[in-house]
Amino acid sequence: MKRLFSGARPIWIFLVILFALPVLPHPLHVPEYWITLLNYIGLYSIVALGLVLLTGVGGMTSFGQAAFVGVGAYATAYLTTQFGVSPWIALVVGIVMTAFVALVIGAVTMRLSGHFLPLGTIAWGLSLYYLFGNLDALGKYDGINGIPALSVVGLSLASGRSIYYLIWVVVLVSVVSIQNLLNSRPGRAIRALRGAGVMAEAMGVHTAWMRVIIFVYAAILAAISGFLYAHLQGAVNPTPFGLNHGIEYLFMAVVGGVAHVWGAILGAAILTILQDYLQSLLPRLLGESGNFEIIVFGVLMVALLQYARQGVWPFVARWFPRGPRARAPEHAEALPRQTKPAPGEPLLVVDRARKEFGGLVAVNDVSFEVEAGQIIALIGPNGAGKSTTFNLVTGVLQATRGEIHFRGERIDALSSREIAKRGIGRTFQHVKLLPTMTVLENVAIGAHLRGSSGVWRSLARLNAQEEGRLLFEAAEQIRRVGLEQHMYDEAGSLPLGQQRILEIARALCCDPTLLLLDEPAAGLRYREKQQLGELLRRLKGEGMSILLVEHDMDFVMNLADRLVVMEFGTRIAHGLPEDVQNDPAVVEAYLGGVE
Ligand code: ADP
Ligand code: MG
């Protein structure tokens, strides 16, 4: 059963069936009823696809998509009936209006976290709904009638069978555009939004802006669906744009599988057909009329969250061959590199940096320097303040006092994104990678700042050349650290030691002048530690400057040029490893303390 369709490219079978359906001859003739249903499935799929991007991939739950469908529908209804404007111009106006509204709403609500975001989406969903219902110009709750049918190059799309083609072409274009986006520079950043935002920022991704952008794109897809809906129906009123429809769209995305592009269509199909069936069945069973199907949907939702969080699509996907993943080209033009400082030049200067957490002084006026071409190790027992110092340098925390300079520029007030731009690449004490993405894709996130294609270019696949260069660079760095046999494995399947090496490759992909490693040897076995040591020595040999935080003194002994030892937030010793090792204060800290 597995890989049932692998020989025959299921996508082509799907497309042929899809486009033949309305015109099949007599014995197979599809009744009008099914064409109508398929039209609605298509319309809902377009909205649900936006939710896959926004909620499934980006991790932001929205109950308010129906309101954007309304903006698209009302824009064309109003302009075509009141002013006789061509529907295609009305479409453009609708999209521009939606983009503007979404930009404003998105800039406010996308900053909200946790449950405040869904609450915010409910608020805007309600307000737009009441706006449609209360504006005289929009016909209040009666809405607008007499919306003309669409026509394309002289062909009328008045019948359900003809607009069917337009609707499904839009569905397919939406699928392809989202697939394009997800396999691109901004797409990888978007996939990191859910759960790995700190990592993405450290690689130079403007996460807040990325959130707003995918919010706008999801809203535009909803508005296009609304436009098609208005011309299919010939009339609009506020009801289909209310909050309960917003919840239904979310249902569709979740049922299909909120992180799967094709799942959106599956979910829209399942819910539309089920709703249609239940709407006639339930009143007959119960002997009363009413929207009982909502109750069934509620139960379905609870069951799904209990037993199949990923939705239905993963079960279906098992029978299909796995889609192609990003592959690195054999050759590509190398990306430009920053000029590197001469060996011995002062690179990082930490000058009396201080960090207080309330009454606790986590970093107590600590000073040290890193010169180009050196490996400096910041060591000390647990709780000494090493990670806090590291976070001050990388911009994750702001120093209470003191200065930090990098290549002569003061950086202690900059965000981690700005610091990444200046040439500091970092890894994390607790590995932060995207487990279901390949090693190549994970490493390519590190090259984010070295590309420039944005969301709109990527949707249209105008980024192919740059994409090749970025992936080629990622592959080069993977080879540099010796992970090439795992290039196309899922990152989550690697043992911890190799995941740490992956993070180093990702940091190298930033083209860093200084590499910052937070406890790279933690949790590694003896052999893995040795390999890591060899890698760091080799990188140093290639001219890389490294600052590493470590509590394992033995690991850094034969590796670092100089040590900086901290205890209780204070620097207690610094200098050559052999001198520091015998320093009485250090011996006391390591033997008398936790170690
Ligand atoms: P190390 O990395 O050397 O083990 P840390 O820098 O993580 O040490 O911690 C230094 C001290 O600062 C510890 O006492 C820790 O409890 C405290 N600390 C670290 N981060 C915070 C924080 N965000 N809020 C309050 N205290 C913190
Ligand atoms: Mg630490």
XYZ file of C-alpha atoms and ligand atoms in Angstrom:
623
model
C 0.000 0.000 0.000
C 2.846 2.312 0.829
C 4.029 4.571 -1.978
C 0.941 3.542 -3.938
C 1.257 6.277 -6.506
C 4.995 6.603 -6.656
C 5.181 5.484 -10.277
C 2.537 7.792 -11.675
C 3.128 11.237 -10.122
C -0.111 11.637 -8.114
C -0.109 15.359 -8.680
C -0.722 14.896 -12.434
C -3.536 12.423 -11.849
C -5.074 14.900 -9.431
C -4.778 17.755 -11.935
C -6.270 15.783 -14.830
C -9.248 14.682 -12.731
C -9.657 18.188 -11.346
C -9.846 19.865 -14.720
C -11.850 17.152 -16.473
C -14.604 17.007 -13.842
C -16.954 19.724 -15.136
C -16.863 18.521 -18.757
C -17.138 14.736 -18.373
C -19.685 13.308 -20.866
C -22.932 11.526 -20.097
C -22.411 8.437 -17.950
C -19.801 10.231 -15.852
C -21.504 13.617 -15.965
C -21.010 15.448 -12.635
C -24.283 16.948 -11.361
C -24.548 20.672 -10.682
C -24.774 19.963 -6.959
C -21.221 18.584 -6.855
C -19.820 21.373 -8.983
C -21.266 23.898 -6.541
C -19.778 21.985 -3.633
C -16.389 21.849 -5.352
C -16.545 25.574 -6.001
C -17.042 26.217 -2.309
C -14.299 23.773 -1.386
C -11.994 25.729 -3.691
C -12.980 29.073 -2.186
C -12.479 27.799 1.361
C -9.166 26.159 0.418
C -7.736 29.517 -0.641
C -8.449 30.957 2.812
C -7.272 27.809 4.601
C -4.003 27.915 2.623
C -3.293 31.328 4.094
C -3.923 29.856 7.533
C -1.482 27.020 6.883
C 1.178 29.633 6.306
C 0.129 31.876 9.187
C -0.899 29.347 11.831
C 0.587 26.030 10.785
C 4.003 27.272 9.786
C 4.232 30.656 11.485
C 2.547 29.555 14.707
C 0.075 32.452 14.907
C -3.553 31.493 15.452
C -6.115 33.666 13.688
C -9.872 33.493 14.115
C -10.347 36.563 11.974
C -9.703 35.403 8.387
C -13.414 35.551 7.468
C -13.321 39.317 7.986
C -10.645 39.638 5.271
C -12.781 37.495 2.960
C -15.426 40.130 3.637
C -13.133 43.024 2.722
C -12.409 41.429 -0.668
C -16.056 40.587 -1.270
C -17.454 43.977 -0.245
C -14.812 45.910 -2.174
C -15.822 44.325 -5.454
C -19.558 44.315 -4.599
C -19.537 48.018 -3.829
C -17.333 49.166 -6.713
C -18.992 47.073 -9.423
C -22.593 47.837 -8.427
C -22.240 51.500 -7.398
C -19.723 52.734 -9.962
C -19.796 50.099 -12.680
C -16.051 49.571 -12.223
C -14.549 46.513 -13.951
C -14.344 43.600 -11.482
C -10.618 43.221 -12.195
C -9.955 46.774 -11.117
C -12.159 46.129 -8.081
C -10.002 43.075 -7.347
C -6.846 45.177 -7.332
C -8.511 47.796 -5.118
C -9.728 45.040 -2.788
C -6.251 43.539 -2.520
C -4.627 46.911 -1.849
C -7.240 47.730 0.801
C -6.845 44.339 2.455
C -3.071 44.639 2.433
C -3.316 48.043 4.051
C -5.824 46.942 6.707
C -3.785 43.796 7.386
C -0.583 45.805 7.643
C -2.104 48.102 10.258
C -3.827 45.317 12.216
C -0.789 43.058 11.828
C 1.657 45.666 13.064
C -0.399 45.933 16.254
C -1.495 42.342 16.898
C 1.473 40.323 15.588
C 3.485 41.643 18.524
C 1.065 40.061 20.957
C 2.116 36.710 22.311
C 0.396 33.653 23.740
C -3.378 33.834 23.956
C -3.451 37.611 23.421
C -2.930 37.113 19.708
C -6.011 34.891 19.115
C -8.003 37.299 21.306
C -6.793 40.181 19.159
C -7.887 38.363 15.990
C -11.338 37.800 17.507
C -11.581 41.521 18.258
C -10.770 42.604 14.700
C -13.010 39.846 13.246
C -15.929 41.161 15.255
C -15.282 44.818 14.469
C -15.053 44.286 10.703
C -18.217 42.179 10.816
C -20.173 44.915 12.575
C -18.696 47.493 10.241
C -20.123 45.605 7.223
C -23.485 45.325 8.975
C -23.783 48.961 9.997
C -22.570 50.941 7.008
C -25.411 52.366 4.935
C -23.287 52.344 1.805
C -22.815 48.569 2.181
C -26.534 47.909 2.555
C -26.333 47.154 6.279
C -27.389 43.569 7.126
C -29.192 43.144 3.771
C -25.926 43.530 1.926
C -25.454 44.271 -1.765
C -27.217 42.502 -4.656
C -26.811 42.451 -8.404
C -23.046 41.850 -8.527
C -22.175 41.090 -12.173
C -20.676 37.758 -13.234
C -16.988 37.687 -14.134
C -15.714 37.302 -17.636
C -12.203 36.438 -18.796
C -11.094 37.462 -22.323
C -14.706 37.678 -23.452
C -15.731 34.339 -21.913
C -18.496 34.668 -19.339
C -17.958 32.899 -16.017
C -21.614 33.143 -15.052
C -22.159 29.395 -14.718
C -20.816 27.323 -11.836
C -18.974 25.096 -14.303
C -17.043 27.981 -15.807
C -16.048 29.862 -12.657
C -14.944 26.452 -11.338
C -11.855 26.729 -13.540
C -10.930 30.170 -12.290
C -11.402 29.139 -8.657
C -9.239 26.032 -8.979
C -6.537 27.808 -10.923
C -6.347 30.294 -8.044
C -6.167 27.388 -5.558
C -3.287 25.806 -7.468
C -1.427 29.095 -7.865
C -1.802 29.647 -4.121
C -0.438 26.178 -3.361
C 2.521 26.613 -5.676
C 3.300 30.107 -4.413
C 3.284 28.963 -0.787
C 5.447 25.938 -1.623
C 7.861 28.283 -3.411
C 7.927 30.572 -0.426
C 8.531 27.819 2.113
C 11.519 26.574 0.108
C 13.306 29.904 0.078
C 15.413 32.250 2.160
C 12.438 34.053 3.768
C 10.571 30.722 3.928
C 13.216 29.137 6.113
C 13.023 32.175 8.369
C 9.227 31.829 8.512
C 9.540 28.152 9.412
C 11.772 29.203 12.319
C 9.197 31.648 13.712
C 7.359 28.978 15.638
C 9.593 27.994 18.529
C 12.952 29.206 17.247
C 12.503 32.980 17.109
C 15.562 33.716 19.259
C 17.718 31.605 16.967
C 16.291 33.280 13.869
C 17.025 36.744 15.278
C 20.577 35.666 16.044
C 20.914 34.711 12.350
C 19.742 38.197 11.413
C 16.059 37.503 10.706
C 13.669 40.372 11.430
C 11.091 38.078 13.025
C 8.500 40.751 13.852
C 8.449 41.941 10.228
C 8.278 38.346 8.927
C 5.175 37.808 11.067
C 3.505 40.890 9.639
C 4.376 39.886 6.066
C 2.856 36.400 6.273
C -0.158 37.902 7.994
C -0.609 40.250 5.040
C -0.201 37.426 2.520
C -2.771 35.237 4.327
C -5.166 38.217 4.353
C -4.670 38.804 0.610
C -5.491 35.161 -0.144
C -8.655 35.538 1.961
C -9.603 38.705 0.057
C -9.150 36.962 -3.314
C -11.420 34.187 -2.099
C -13.970 36.844 -1.084
C -13.759 38.458 -4.517
C -14.504 35.130 -6.250
C -17.267 34.392 -3.760
C -19.018 37.705 -4.405
C -19.071 37.126 -8.176
C -20.117 33.494 -7.801
C -23.044 34.424 -5.535
C -23.974 37.696 -7.191
C -24.770 39.033 -3.706
C -23.041 39.601 -0.369
C -24.240 40.142 3.190
C -22.259 40.179 6.452
C -23.169 36.652 7.676
C -20.426 34.608 5.917
C -17.775 37.023 7.196
C -18.630 36.671 10.885
C -16.570 35.189 13.652
C -18.075 31.686 13.452
C -16.905 31.444 9.860
C -13.493 32.595 10.981
C -13.482 29.639 13.357
C -14.599 27.302 10.555
C -11.661 28.323 8.389
C -9.352 27.538 11.271
C -11.126 24.164 11.653
C -10.448 23.398 8.008
C -6.766 24.136 8.319
C -6.480 22.105 11.523
C -8.482 19.119 10.226
C -6.405 18.916 7.075
C -3.192 19.368 8.989
C -2.251 22.874 9.825
C 1.376 22.531 8.799
C 0.702 20.930 5.400
C -0.047 22.898 2.269
C -2.148 20.160 0.639
C -3.859 19.571 3.959
C -5.698 22.885 3.554
C -7.553 21.543 0.515
C -8.225 18.240 2.210
C -9.562 19.994 5.312
C -11.754 22.330 3.275
C -13.153 19.312 1.394
C -13.805 17.237 4.513
C -15.535 20.049 6.382
C -17.597 21.303 3.444
C -18.890 17.854 2.527
C -19.469 16.921 6.163
C -21.297 20.158 6.827
C -23.513 19.675 3.812
C -24.318 16.128 4.854
C -24.948 16.962 8.496
C -27.110 19.952 7.628
C -29.652 17.653 6.030
C -29.135 14.639 8.299
C -29.128 16.140 11.787
C -32.428 18.099 11.628
C -34.118 14.950 10.321
C -32.642 12.855 13.137
C -33.494 15.391 15.809
C -36.789 16.499 14.319
C -35.879 20.153 14.702
C -34.102 22.650 12.491
C -30.915 24.380 13.596
C -27.158 24.488 13.067
C -26.444 21.263 14.899
C -23.419 20.514 12.738
C -21.440 22.998 14.832
C -21.707 20.606 17.790
C -20.368 17.739 15.694
C -17.498 19.951 14.538
C -16.701 20.777 18.148
C -16.508 17.092 19.063
C -14.457 16.388 15.936
C -12.028 19.138 16.889
C -11.530 17.771 20.419
C -10.990 14.243 19.058
C -8.495 15.541 16.536
C -6.509 17.453 19.132
C -6.421 14.302 21.257
C -5.487 11.753 18.615
C -4.170 13.486 15.515
C -2.675 16.875 16.262
C -1.113 16.985 12.813
C -4.518 16.633 11.133
C -5.573 14.147 8.489
C -3.048 14.975 5.773
C -0.095 13.052 7.304
C -2.181 9.862 7.084
C -2.853 10.466 3.410
C 0.691 11.635 2.715
C 2.067 8.223 3.661
C 0.866 6.872 0.318
C 2.579 9.553 -1.686
C 6.266 9.869 -2.421
C 7.893 12.536 -0.328
C 8.068 15.906 -2.056
C 11.434 17.176 -3.208
C 13.414 19.023 -0.595
C 15.827 21.834 -1.230
C 18.992 20.492 -2.849
C 22.336 22.211 -3.063
C 23.626 22.768 -6.608
C 26.935 21.223 -7.696
C 28.371 24.631 -8.480
C 27.322 28.176 -7.809
C 28.946 31.554 -7.722
C 30.384 32.025 -4.225
C 28.750 34.624 -1.995
C 30.780 37.749 -1.201
C 32.704 37.699 2.083
C 33.464 40.408 4.595
C 37.083 41.535 4.823
C 38.770 39.773 7.701
C 40.996 41.563 10.233
C 44.735 40.908 10.374
C 45.885 38.392 13.020
C 46.388 40.048 16.409
C 44.075 42.958 15.705
C 41.731 43.596 18.675
C 38.331 42.233 17.728
C 36.110 42.122 20.773
C 36.700 44.368 23.767
C 34.538 43.802 26.819
C 35.138 46.713 29.177
C 33.806 46.428 32.751
C 30.554 44.845 31.600
C 28.008 44.488 34.353
C 24.645 42.750 34.505
C 22.342 42.842 37.490
C 19.162 40.792 37.833
C 17.359 42.626 40.620
C 19.757 42.322 43.561
C 21.900 39.604 41.957
C 25.073 40.711 40.202
C 25.376 38.014 37.516
C 28.292 39.751 35.749
C 30.418 41.977 37.944
C 32.462 44.511 35.920
C 34.088 41.858 33.767
C 36.720 42.877 31.206
C 38.531 40.830 28.572
C 39.616 40.994 24.943
C 39.595 38.718 21.948
C 42.205 39.304 19.264
C 41.818 38.131 15.676
C 42.974 34.558 15.122
C 42.733 33.529 18.777
C 40.644 31.044 20.685
C 39.614 32.530 24.025
C 37.790 30.389 26.554
C 35.531 31.849 29.199
C 35.397 29.258 31.950
C 34.041 28.893 35.443
C 31.761 26.711 37.542
C 28.009 26.586 36.960
C 26.301 29.859 37.780
C 29.502 31.887 37.352
C 27.877 34.233 34.841
C 29.377 32.860 31.636
C 26.144 32.550 29.681
C 25.042 35.968 30.871
C 28.310 37.467 29.616
C 27.782 35.620 26.337
C 24.261 37.040 26.078
C 25.563 40.564 26.669
C 27.989 40.175 23.775
C 25.335 38.713 21.450
C 22.686 41.307 22.294
C 20.225 38.867 23.850
C 20.583 40.826 27.128
C 21.405 44.495 27.630
C 24.272 45.339 30.006
C 23.412 47.318 33.133
C 26.709 49.147 32.787
C 29.997 48.942 30.922
C 30.886 48.871 27.247
C 31.336 46.221 24.587
C 33.163 47.056 21.356
C 33.478 44.951 18.230
C 36.019 45.982 15.578
C 36.084 49.459 17.102
C 32.318 49.921 17.133
C 30.275 50.022 20.309
C 27.710 47.204 20.197
C 26.283 46.895 23.714
C 23.037 48.682 22.838
C 22.403 46.774 19.590
C 19.864 43.984 19.057
C 21.082 40.455 18.320
C 20.029 40.934 14.687
C 22.260 44.010 14.337
C 25.148 42.235 16.044
C 24.831 39.297 13.645
C 25.098 41.767 10.749
C 28.431 42.998 12.096
C 29.979 39.561 11.860
C 29.365 37.665 15.092
C 28.023 34.151 14.547
C 26.871 32.114 17.501
C 25.669 28.730 18.723
C 23.388 27.982 21.673
C 24.005 26.182 24.949
C 20.707 24.356 24.423
C 20.763 23.399 20.748
C 18.214 25.393 18.745
C 17.459 23.850 15.394
C 14.405 22.919 13.348
C 14.179 19.154 13.809
C 12.000 18.342 10.785
C 14.080 20.402 8.364
C 17.138 18.899 6.723
C 20.661 19.664 7.863
C 21.122 21.687 4.663
C 18.030 23.820 5.281
C 18.988 24.406 8.902
C 22.483 25.522 7.979
C 21.131 27.736 5.193
C 19.260 29.805 7.803
C 22.706 30.986 8.841
C 23.157 32.556 5.399
C 20.023 34.665 5.803
C 21.865 37.991 5.890
C 23.889 37.114 2.806
C 20.832 36.999 0.571
C 18.211 39.616 -0.133
C 15.196 37.991 -1.834
C 12.058 38.789 0.083
C 8.684 37.145 0.350
C 7.190 38.504 -2.887
C 10.092 37.461 -5.101
C 10.145 34.036 -3.479
C 6.404 33.474 -3.981
C 6.938 33.929 -7.707
C 10.173 31.887 -7.740
C 12.216 34.843 -9.006
C 14.865 33.995 -6.416
C 16.227 30.813 -8.010
C 19.730 32.087 -8.696
C 20.302 33.545 -5.237
C 18.728 30.463 -3.681
C 21.319 28.309 -5.457
C 24.155 30.428 -4.122
C 22.810 30.320 -0.547
C 22.336 26.550 -0.604
C 25.747 26.073 -2.179
C 27.307 28.119 0.627
C 25.404 26.069 3.227
C 26.675 22.858 1.614
C 30.237 24.234 1.659
C 30.031 24.932 5.387
C 28.548 21.486 6.009
C 31.528 19.971 4.191
C 33.850 22.254 6.151
C 32.684 20.798 9.469
C 32.510 17.244 8.096
C 28.752 16.630 8.175
C 28.380 16.055 4.435
C 27.036 12.514 4.704
C 24.072 13.916 6.672
C 23.330 16.856 4.352
C 19.773 15.688 3.546
C 18.942 14.001 6.858
C 16.428 15.587 9.184
C 18.320 17.615 11.765
C 16.297 16.098 14.602
C 17.546 12.616 13.736
C 21.199 13.446 14.472
C 22.832 12.657 17.829
C 23.530 15.648 20.073
C 27.203 15.855 19.151
C 26.396 16.275 15.463
C 23.602 18.721 16.230
C 26.189 20.913 17.936
C 28.434 20.616 14.890
C 25.433 21.582 12.724
C 25.049 24.742 14.804
C 28.688 25.582 14.174
C 28.155 25.147 10.424
C 25.102 27.400 10.641
C 27.106 30.065 12.493
C 29.908 29.771 9.890
C 27.309 30.347 7.183
C 26.881 33.910 8.547
C 30.439 34.615 7.302
C 31.437 35.544 10.870
C 34.558 37.398 11.904
C 34.090 36.064 15.427
C 32.522 32.747 16.338
C 30.829 32.534 19.738
C 30.177 29.056 21.118
C 28.200 28.486 24.319
C 29.281 25.209 25.960
C 29.825 23.370 22.670
C 31.126 20.276 24.488
C 28.259 19.934 26.971
C 26.635 16.503 26.818
C 29.180 15.134 24.338
C 30.923 11.790 24.724
C 34.693 11.594 24.893
C 35.188 10.791 21.182
C 32.768 13.557 20.140
C 34.643 16.046 22.315
C 37.886 15.117 20.603
C 36.328 15.615 17.166
C 34.937 18.964 18.247
C 38.375 20.019 19.531
C 39.943 19.037 16.194
C 37.331 21.026 14.298
C 37.886 24.166 16.385
C 41.651 23.871 15.962
C 41.199 23.535 12.211
C 38.925 26.598 12.091
C 41.547 28.547 14.014
C 44.112 27.369 11.492
C 41.911 28.880 8.772
C 42.071 32.235 10.572
C 38.802 32.101 12.517
C 38.581 33.870 15.879
C 36.621 32.020 18.529
C 35.243 32.898 21.944
C 33.951 29.846 23.722
C 32.162 29.460 27.008
C 32.841 26.194 28.760
C 32.800 24.743 32.228
C 34.893 21.698 31.296
C 38.425 22.900 32.045
C 40.105 19.851 30.459
C 38.391 20.462 27.148
C 39.788 23.987 26.767
C 43.269 23.290 28.199
C 44.910 22.231 24.935
C 42.673 24.325 22.760
C 42.504 27.914 23.983
C 45.209 30.551 23.591
C 44.056 32.275 26.724
C 41.538 31.626 29.483
C 39.276 34.003 31.345
C 38.034 32.453 34.594
C 34.843 33.636 36.277
C 33.293 32.798 39.630
C 30.148 34.375 41.130
C 30.062 36.900 38.320
C 33.606 38.138 38.868
C 36.712 37.529 36.794
C 39.117 35.741 39.163
C 41.944 34.951 36.750
C 43.053 35.282 33.144
C 46.043 34.405 31.063
C 47.769 31.406 29.476
C 46.121 28.039 30.215
C 49.095 26.578 32.109
C 49.384 29.644 34.374
C 45.661 29.816 35.047
C 45.490 26.104 35.793
C 47.849 26.516 38.749
C 46.373 29.779 40.016
C 45.299 29.161 43.645
C 42.013 31.078 43.209
C 41.114 28.914 40.210
C 42.048 25.687 41.970
C 39.897 26.775 44.898
C 36.958 27.691 42.626
C 37.078 24.395 40.776
C 37.969 22.051 43.653
C 36.215 23.797 46.496
C 33.094 24.535 44.485
C 30.585 22.374 42.706
C 33.143 20.663 40.505
P 26.783 30.139 33.823
O 26.468 30.219 32.395
O 28.182 30.527 34.157
O 26.460 28.797 34.412
P 24.709 32.128 34.102
O 25.259 33.285 33.385
O 23.683 31.311 33.418
O 25.891 31.192 34.624
O 24.090 32.624 35.482
C 24.763 33.490 36.373
C 23.841 33.834 37.524
O 22.807 34.689 37.054
C 23.164 32.626 38.152
O 23.105 32.834 39.556
C 21.790 32.645 37.536
O 20.859 32.084 38.437
C 21.530 34.131 37.330
N 20.680 34.411 36.188
C 20.935 34.089 34.891
N 19.976 34.532 34.087
C 19.072 35.162 34.864
C 17.829 35.840 34.628
N 17.339 35.981 33.389
N 17.174 36.352 35.690
C 17.676 36.233 36.926
N 18.822 35.631 37.235
C 19.521 35.081 36.229
Mg 25.660 28.703 31.002
